[in-house]
Coordinates of C-alpha atoms and ligand atoms in Angstrom, one line a residue:
M1 CA -58.8 -41.1 -97.4
D2 CA -60.5 -39.9 -93.8
F3 CA -58.1 -37.8 -92.3
G4 CA -60.8 -38.4 -88.8
L5 CA -59.6 -39.9 -86.7
G6 CA -63.1 -42.0 -86.1
A7 CA -66.3 -42.7 -83.9
E8 CA -64.2 -45.0 -80.6
S9 CA -60.7 -42.5 -80.7
E10 CA -63.9 -39.2 -80.8
A11 CA -65.3 -41.1 -77.6
F12 CA -61.8 -41.3 -76.2
R13 CA -60.9 -38.2 -76.6
A14 CA -64.9 -36.8 -75.1
E15 CA -63.5 -39.3 -72.4
V16 CA -60.6 -37.7 -71.6
A17 CA -61.3 -33.5 -72.5
A18 CA -64.4 -34.6 -69.1
F19 CA -61.5 -35.9 -67.5
L20 CA -59.6 -32.8 -68.3
D21 CA -63.0 -30.7 -67.0
E22 CA -62.3 -32.4 -64.1
H23 CA -59.2 -32.5 -63.1
L24 CA -57.9 -29.5 -64.7
T25 CA -58.9 -26.3 -62.5
P26 CA -58.2 -23.1 -62.4
R27 CA -56.2 -24.5 -58.6
V28 CA -53.1 -26.5 -61.2
R29 CA -53.1 -24.4 -63.6
E30 CA -51.9 -21.5 -60.2
R31 CA -50.0 -23.8 -59.7
V32 CA -48.1 -24.8 -62.8
R33 CA -48.1 -21.0 -63.7
R34 CA -46.5 -20.4 -59.7
S35 CA -43.8 -23.4 -59.9
G36 CA -42.9 -22.3 -63.0
S37 CA -43.8 -26.4 -64.1
M38 CA -44.9 -28.2 -66.4
H39 CA -45.6 -31.1 -64.2
D40 CA -48.3 -31.3 -61.6
W41 CA -48.0 -34.4 -59.6
P42 CA -52.4 -34.2 -58.6
L43 CA -52.7 -33.8 -62.0
H44 CA -50.4 -37.0 -63.0
R45 CA -51.5 -39.6 -60.4
A46 CA -55.0 -38.9 -62.5
L47 CA -53.6 -39.7 -65.3
A48 CA -51.3 -42.7 -64.4
E49 CA -54.9 -44.0 -62.3
R50 CA -57.4 -43.8 -66.0
G51 CA -54.5 -46.0 -67.1
W52 CA -53.5 -43.3 -68.9
L53 CA -50.0 -43.0 -69.3
A54 CA -48.9 -45.6 -70.8
A55 CA -52.5 -45.8 -72.4
G56 CA -50.5 -46.5 -76.0
W57 CA -48.3 -49.2 -74.8
P58 CA -48.9 -53.2 -75.3
K59 CA -51.4 -55.0 -72.0
E60 CA -48.6 -57.1 -71.9
Y61 CA -46.0 -54.6 -70.4
G62 CA -48.8 -52.4 -68.6
G63 CA -50.3 -50.1 -71.0
Q64 CA -53.6 -50.4 -71.9
G65 CA -52.9 -51.3 -75.7
R66 CA -54.7 -49.1 -77.1
S67 CA -55.3 -48.0 -80.8
P68 CA -52.7 -44.8 -82.5
L69 CA -55.9 -43.4 -83.7
E70 CA -57.6 -42.9 -79.6
L71 CA -53.5 -42.0 -78.2
M72 CA -54.0 -39.2 -81.2
A73 CA -56.7 -37.8 -79.4
M74 CA -56.0 -38.0 -76.4
R75 CA -52.0 -36.7 -77.1
E76 CA -54.1 -33.8 -79.1
E77 CA -57.1 -32.9 -76.4
L78 CA -53.8 -32.2 -73.4
K79 CA -52.3 -30.4 -76.2
K80 CA -54.7 -28.5 -77.0
R81 CA -55.9 -28.0 -73.3
H82 CA -51.9 -27.2 -72.6
A83 CA -51.6 -29.4 -69.8
P84 CA -48.4 -29.8 -68.2
T85 CA -47.9 -33.3 -68.6
E86 CA -44.0 -32.2 -69.7
G87 CA -43.4 -35.0 -67.0
M88 CA -45.5 -37.8 -68.6
G89 CA -43.9 -36.3 -71.8
M90 CA -39.5 -37.4 -70.6
T91 CA -40.8 -40.0 -68.3
M92 CA -42.6 -41.9 -70.4
L93 CA -39.9 -41.3 -73.4
V94 CA -37.0 -43.0 -70.5
A95 CA -40.1 -45.4 -70.6
R96 CA -39.8 -46.8 -73.9
T97 CA -36.0 -46.2 -74.9
I98 CA -35.4 -48.1 -71.2
L99 CA -37.1 -51.1 -72.6
A100 CA -35.9 -51.1 -75.6
T101 CA -32.3 -50.8 -75.0
G102 CA -33.1 -51.7 -71.0
T103 CA -31.4 -53.9 -68.5
E104 CA -34.4 -56.3 -67.6
R105 CA -33.6 -55.7 -63.6
M106 CA -33.7 -51.8 -64.6
R107 CA -37.8 -52.5 -66.8
A108 CA -38.3 -54.6 -63.4
E109 CA -37.3 -51.7 -61.2
V110 CA -38.2 -48.4 -63.5
I111 CA -41.0 -48.7 -65.7
P112 CA -43.9 -50.1 -62.7
R113 CA -43.9 -47.2 -60.6
A114 CA -43.0 -44.6 -64.5
I115 CA -46.7 -46.6 -65.6
N116 CA -47.8 -45.8 -62.4
G117 CA -47.6 -42.1 -61.9
E118 CA -44.6 -42.8 -59.1
I119 CA -41.4 -41.9 -60.3
L120 CA -40.8 -38.8 -63.0
I121 CA -37.7 -39.0 -65.0
C122 CA -35.5 -35.3 -66.1
L123 CA -33.6 -36.1 -69.2
G124 CA -29.5 -34.8 -69.2
Y125 CA -28.2 -34.8 -72.3
T126 CA -27.8 -30.2 -73.3
E127 CA -24.0 -28.9 -71.8
P128 CA -22.7 -25.5 -71.4
Q129 CA -19.9 -25.3 -73.8
G130 CA -22.1 -28.2 -76.6
G131 CA -25.3 -26.5 -77.0
S132 CA -27.1 -28.4 -79.7
D133 CA -23.9 -30.9 -80.6
V134 CA -25.2 -33.1 -78.1
A135 CA -21.8 -36.0 -79.3
S136 CA -19.7 -33.4 -78.4
A137 CA -20.5 -34.1 -74.2
R138 CA -18.1 -33.4 -71.8
T139 CA -19.4 -34.6 -68.1
R140 CA -16.9 -37.7 -67.5
A141 CA -18.2 -41.0 -66.3
D142 CA -14.8 -43.0 -65.4
R143 CA -14.9 -46.4 -64.3
D144 CA -14.0 -47.1 -60.1
G145 CA -14.3 -50.8 -59.4
D146 CA -18.0 -52.4 -60.5
G147 CA -19.5 -49.3 -60.4
W148 CA -18.8 -45.5 -61.8
V149 CA -17.0 -42.9 -60.5
V150 CA -19.2 -39.1 -63.2
N151 CA -17.8 -35.1 -62.8
G152 CA -19.6 -32.8 -65.0
Q153 CA -22.1 -30.5 -65.7
K154 CA -25.3 -30.2 -67.4
V155 CA -27.7 -26.9 -68.2
F156 CA -31.6 -27.2 -69.6
T157 CA -32.1 -30.4 -66.8
T158 CA -35.9 -29.3 -67.4
L159 CA -37.8 -30.8 -63.4
A160 CA -34.5 -32.1 -62.2
E161 CA -36.1 -30.4 -59.0
E162 CA -39.1 -33.0 -59.5
A163 CA -37.9 -35.7 -60.7
H164 CA -36.5 -39.7 -59.0
Y165 CA -33.5 -40.0 -62.1
V166 CA -31.9 -38.5 -64.2
F167 CA -31.5 -40.4 -67.9
L168 CA -27.4 -38.8 -68.1
L169 CA -25.5 -38.2 -71.0
T170 CA -21.7 -39.0 -70.5
R171 CA -18.4 -40.0 -71.9
T172 CA -16.5 -42.5 -70.8
N173 CA -14.0 -42.6 -74.3
T174 CA -11.4 -39.9 -75.5
E175 CA -10.0 -42.3 -77.8
V176 CA -12.8 -42.7 -80.4
A177 CA -14.8 -40.6 -82.7
K178 CA -17.2 -38.4 -80.5
H179 CA -19.6 -39.7 -80.9
R180 CA -19.0 -43.0 -80.2
G181 CA -17.1 -42.2 -76.4
L182 CA -20.6 -41.7 -74.8
T183 CA -22.6 -43.7 -72.4
V184 CA -25.5 -43.4 -70.9
F185 CA -27.0 -43.7 -66.9
L186 CA -30.0 -43.7 -65.3
V187 CA -29.4 -42.2 -62.2
P188 CA -30.7 -41.7 -58.4
M189 CA -32.1 -37.8 -58.3
D190 CA -31.3 -38.2 -54.0
T191 CA -27.2 -40.1 -55.3
P192 CA -24.9 -37.2 -53.2
G193 CA -22.8 -35.2 -55.5
I194 CA -25.4 -33.8 -57.8
E195 CA -27.1 -30.1 -56.6
V196 CA -29.7 -28.3 -58.7
H197 CA -29.7 -25.0 -59.5
P198 CA -33.2 -22.9 -60.7
I199 CA -33.0 -21.0 -64.1
R200 CA -35.8 -19.2 -64.9
T201 CA -37.6 -18.3 -68.7
L202 CA -38.4 -15.5 -70.2
G203 CA -42.1 -17.2 -70.0
G204 CA -41.2 -18.1 -67.2
E205 CA -41.7 -22.0 -67.3
R206 CA -37.5 -23.1 -64.2
T207 CA -35.4 -25.2 -66.1
N208 CA -32.4 -26.0 -64.5
T209 CA -28.4 -26.5 -64.4
V210 CA -27.2 -29.8 -62.6
H211 CA -23.7 -29.7 -61.0
Y212 CA -22.1 -34.2 -61.0
T213 CA -18.9 -34.0 -58.3
D214 CA -17.6 -37.6 -57.5
V215 CA -21.1 -38.3 -58.3
R216 CA -20.6 -42.0 -58.1
V217 CA -23.0 -44.9 -60.0
P218 CA -23.2 -49.0 -59.7
D219 CA -22.8 -50.0 -63.6
S220 CA -26.1 -51.3 -63.5
A221 CA -27.9 -48.3 -63.5
R222 CA -26.1 -48.4 -67.0
V223 CA -28.8 -48.5 -70.7
G224 CA -27.2 -49.5 -73.4
A225 CA -23.2 -50.6 -74.1
V226 CA -20.3 -48.9 -72.8
D227 CA -19.7 -46.3 -75.9
G228 CA -23.4 -47.5 -77.0
G229 CA -25.1 -43.8 -75.9
W230 CA -25.2 -42.6 -79.0
D231 CA -27.7 -45.9 -80.7
V232 CA -30.2 -45.0 -77.1
L233 CA -30.0 -40.8 -77.8
M234 CA -31.3 -41.9 -82.0
T235 CA -34.0 -44.0 -80.4
A236 CA -35.3 -41.3 -77.4
L237 CA -34.1 -37.9 -79.3
T238 CA -36.9 -39.7 -81.7
H239 CA -39.5 -40.1 -79.0
E240 CA -39.0 -36.6 -77.6
R241 CA -39.3 -34.9 -81.6
S242 CA -42.5 -37.1 -82.2
G243 CA -45.6 -34.8 -80.0
I244 CA -48.7 -33.2 -81.7
G245 CA -49.3 -29.8 -82.1
D246 CA -52.9 -28.3 -81.6
D247 CA -52.9 -24.9 -81.4
S248 CA -56.8 -25.0 -82.3
R249 CA -57.9 -24.1 -78.7
L250 CA -56.2 -20.6 -78.9
L251 CA -56.6 -19.6 -82.7
H252 CA -60.2 -19.9 -81.2
E253 CA -60.1 -17.9 -78.2
L254 CA -58.7 -14.8 -81.1
V255 CA -61.5 -15.3 -83.3
R256 CA -63.9 -15.0 -79.0
A257 CA -62.4 -11.8 -78.4
A258 CA -62.2 -11.1 -82.6
R259 CA -65.8 -11.2 -82.1
D260 CA -66.5 -9.5 -78.8
T261 CA -68.0 -6.1 -79.8
G262 CA -67.6 -4.1 -76.4
A263 CA -63.5 -5.3 -76.1
A264 CA -61.0 -1.9 -75.2
H265 CA -57.9 -4.2 -78.2
S266 CA -58.1 -3.4 -81.6
A267 CA -59.0 -6.2 -82.6
S268 CA -62.1 -6.3 -84.8
I269 CA -63.9 -8.9 -87.3
D270 CA -64.9 -6.8 -88.8
D271 CA -61.6 -5.3 -89.9
P272 CA -61.2 -7.5 -93.7
V273 CA -57.2 -8.0 -92.0
V274 CA -58.1 -9.5 -88.5
R275 CA -59.9 -12.2 -90.6
D276 CA -57.5 -12.3 -93.5
R277 CA -55.6 -12.5 -90.5
L278 CA -57.2 -14.8 -88.4
A279 CA -57.1 -17.4 -91.9
R280 CA -53.8 -17.5 -92.3
L281 CA -53.1 -18.3 -88.6
A282 CA -55.9 -21.0 -89.2
I283 CA -54.9 -22.7 -92.4
D284 CA -51.2 -23.1 -89.9
V285 CA -52.9 -25.0 -87.3
E286 CA -54.2 -26.7 -89.0
V287 CA -51.1 -27.9 -91.4
A288 CA -49.5 -28.3 -87.6
K289 CA -52.1 -30.4 -86.9
L290 CA -51.8 -32.8 -90.4
L291 CA -48.3 -33.2 -89.9
G292 CA -48.3 -34.0 -85.8
R293 CA -51.4 -36.6 -86.7
R294 CA -48.5 -38.0 -89.3
S295 CA -46.0 -38.4 -86.8
C296 CA -48.0 -40.0 -84.2
W297 CA -49.0 -42.2 -87.0
I298 CA -46.0 -43.9 -87.9
E299 CA -44.2 -44.2 -84.2
A300 CA -47.5 -46.0 -82.8
T301 CA -47.8 -48.1 -86.1
G302 CA -44.1 -49.0 -85.2
G303 CA -42.2 -47.0 -86.9
T304 CA -39.8 -44.7 -86.4
P305 CA -40.1 -40.8 -87.4
T306 CA -37.5 -38.9 -88.1
V307 CA -38.1 -36.5 -90.6
E308 CA -41.6 -36.8 -90.0
S309 CA -41.0 -35.7 -86.8
S310 CA -38.5 -33.5 -87.0
M311 CA -41.1 -31.4 -90.1
H312 CA -44.0 -31.1 -87.5
K313 CA -41.8 -29.3 -84.1
L314 CA -40.2 -27.1 -86.7
F315 CA -43.6 -25.8 -87.8
H316 CA -45.3 -26.1 -85.4
A317 CA -41.9 -23.9 -83.5
E318 CA -41.9 -21.9 -86.1
S319 CA -45.9 -20.7 -86.3
R320 CA -46.7 -20.8 -83.2
V321 CA -43.6 -17.6 -82.9
R322 CA -45.8 -16.6 -85.3
F323 CA -49.4 -16.8 -83.5
S324 CA -48.3 -15.3 -80.8
A325 CA -46.4 -12.3 -82.8
V326 CA -50.7 -12.3 -84.8
M327 CA -52.1 -12.0 -81.8
L328 CA -50.3 -8.8 -79.8
D329 CA -50.3 -7.6 -82.8
L330 CA -53.6 -7.5 -83.5
L331 CA -55.0 -7.1 -79.8
G332 CA -52.8 -3.9 -79.9
P333 CA -51.7 -2.2 -76.0
Q334 CA -54.5 -4.4 -74.4
G335 CA -53.1 -7.6 -75.5
L336 CA -50.2 -6.7 -73.2
R337 CA -52.8 -7.2 -69.6
E338 CA -50.2 -9.9 -67.9
V339 CA -53.0 -12.9 -65.6
G340 CA -54.0 -11.4 -62.9
D341 CA -55.6 -7.6 -64.1
P342 CA -58.9 -7.6 -64.5
R343 CA -58.5 -6.7 -68.0
A344 CA -56.4 -9.2 -69.5
V345 CA -57.4 -10.4 -72.7
A346 CA -58.2 -14.3 -72.2
G347 CA -56.7 -13.8 -68.6
G348 CA -53.3 -12.6 -70.2
A349 CA -53.5 -15.6 -72.2
F350 CA -52.0 -14.6 -75.4
V351 CA -48.8 -12.3 -73.9
E352 CA -48.4 -15.2 -72.2
E353 CA -48.4 -17.2 -75.3
F354 CA -46.1 -15.3 -76.4
R355 CA -43.2 -15.6 -74.3
H356 CA -43.4 -19.1 -73.7
A357 CA -43.4 -19.1 -77.9
V358 CA -40.3 -17.8 -78.3
I359 CA -38.8 -21.4 -77.0
M360 CA -40.9 -23.3 -78.4
P361 CA -38.3 -23.5 -81.7
I362 CA -34.9 -24.1 -79.5
W363 CA -36.6 -27.0 -77.4
G364 CA -36.0 -30.6 -78.3
G365 CA -34.3 -29.5 -81.2
S366 CA -33.9 -26.4 -82.5
S367 CA -35.1 -25.0 -85.8
E368 CA -31.7 -24.6 -87.8
V369 CA -31.1 -28.4 -86.7
Q370 CA -34.7 -29.7 -88.0
R371 CA -33.9 -28.7 -91.0
R372 CA -30.2 -30.4 -91.4
I373 CA -32.1 -33.3 -89.9
I374 CA -34.8 -33.0 -93.0
A375 CA -32.1 -32.4 -95.6
E376 CA -30.0 -34.6 -94.9
R377 CA -31.9 -37.5 -94.2
G378 CA -34.9 -36.5 -95.4
L379 CA -33.6 -35.4 -99.3
G380 CA -30.2 -37.2 -98.9
L381 CA -27.9 -33.7 -99.1
P382 CA -25.0 -34.0 -98.4
R383 CA -23.6 -33.2 -94.4
S384 CA -22.6 -30.0 -93.1
P385 CA -19.5 -29.5 -91.4
Ligands
FAD1 C1 -37.4 -23.9 -71.7 C2 -35.8 -25.3 -72.3 C3 -35.1 -26.4 -71.7 C4 -34.5 -27.5 -71.8 N1 -34.6 -28.9 -71.3 C5 -34.2 -30.2 -72.0 C6 -34.0 -30.8 -71.6 O1 -34.4 -31.6 -70.5 N2 -33.2 -31.7 -70.8 C7 -32.1 -31.6 -72.0 O2 -31.7 -31.8 -72.3 N3 -32.5 -30.1 -73.1 C8 -32.9 -29.3 -72.4 N4 -32.9 -28.1 -73.6 C9 -32.0 -28.3 -74.4 C10 -32.6 -27.8 -76.1 O3 -32.6 -29.2 -76.4 C11 -31.5 -27.3 -76.3 O4 -30.4 -29.1 -76.9 C12 -30.5 -26.3 -77.0 O5 -31.0 -25.2 -76.2 C13 -29.0 -26.0 -77.5 O6 -28.2 -25.0 -77.2 P1 -27.7 -24.1 -76.7 O7 -29.6 -22.9 -76.4 O8 -26.7 -23.7 -76.7 O9 -27.8 -23.6 -78.9 P2 -26.8 -23.9 -79.2 O10 -26.9 -25.0 -78.9 O11 -25.6 -23.1 -78.9 O12 -27.3 -22.8 -80.5 C14 -27.2 -21.1 -80.9 C15 -27.3 -21.0 -82.5 O13 -27.0 -21.8 -83.4 C16 -28.0 -23.0 -84.4 N5 -27.1 -23.9 -84.3 C17 -26.4 -25.1 -83.8 N6 -26.2 -26.1 -84.1 C18 -26.3 -26.2 -85.0 C19 -25.6 -26.9 -86.6 N7 -25.7 -27.8 -86.8 N8 -26.8 -26.8 -88.1 C20 -27.1 -25.6 -87.4 N9 -26.6 -24.4 -86.5 C21 -26.5 -24.6 -85.2 C22 -29.3 -22.8 -83.5 O14 -30.1 -24.0 -84.1 C23 -28.7 -21.6 -82.7 O15 -29.6 -21.1 -83.3 C24 -33.5 -27.1 -72.9 C25 -33.3 -25.8 -73.6 C26 -34.1 -25.3 -72.8 C27 -34.2 -23.4 -74.2

């Protein structure tokens, strides 16, 4: 069994690395840090110019038809560098869902523009009272002649401030089981009645609450069947979970900091406890990477990595939290110096990472929800009430 990605994929990885050396500049990082949006338009468009937003898509749909292994190499490189590609991730997962469930007209309108880097699509599932229980959505879409009128509120709609469309989950039927009365729409964000309000997180990222007041939506914006939104959502949620986690760059930065004998912080490579903890982190980093490779492989070869994606999401999110806590533990008070402080260790990247890591076990499905999926779907255990 070969756990490597092969010469062709490694050559592509080198191409992606060279691209990031050129385009992922300190200016881009500073822009992202200030805005809190894990998206940068010039970088996004440069990725699109290379054809990499749809690198793994079949050529007949506008992709490059790259192999699953090449795709993995690209995703690993983007993750390792912490490239701000959330806009790319969300847009392409919706594009893939539209490819599977949208009308011909919607595909023609949305997919080429998504691949060309012209548009972003945000995800409007979560509501203030529902949280993880997305099936309890109360944002209503009511029939009005040929179209629909939407009223309600969503929370944590990340990148709503930049997006051209929202992939919106609505309630269209209250007479049936809650997950059977949902419908998804692809709504242009400039439709009258949509209001976006920022939420700043502990990690500095921006997300939003979005209010919908008498928003008129044509029926042509519907994705999938009326009351068939749950099936559409399941396709999209699976794509959201199947990512790649590669924290090896952070690990290397920490090892480098520990090797720096002249540093003021307390993580010294001469301390056996420090070496022991670094070794444990290295194992976590490797396991997260391999679990990610597995789910990515299943998806890229036409499968649906439900349980595998949950295992990867869960392990990666929780190991990242452990990692960031150990980092600050080892570095001591000097590790708390923030970005902008000339004496900050690794330019303040570690303390920034510590604040960022806490959201990892929440977004894209919380850790408890992932454990339920593994227990119920993976092991066939009884459903929790
Ligand atoms: C920074 C950020 C960005 C996000 N971006 C988006 C986005 O772009 N679009 C979007 O739609 N959503 C987004 N989310 C929402 C996210 O994916 C989660 O679904 C949502 O945050 C969970 O709701 P909640 O925070 O209200 O927690 P709750 O669901 O209220 O959970 C509270 C606690 O109960 C646990 N819990 C909940 N349900 C169960 C269960 N069935 N079994 C066991 N334990 C359970 C949870 O694990 C958690 O510990 C984002 C969230 C964050 C924090």
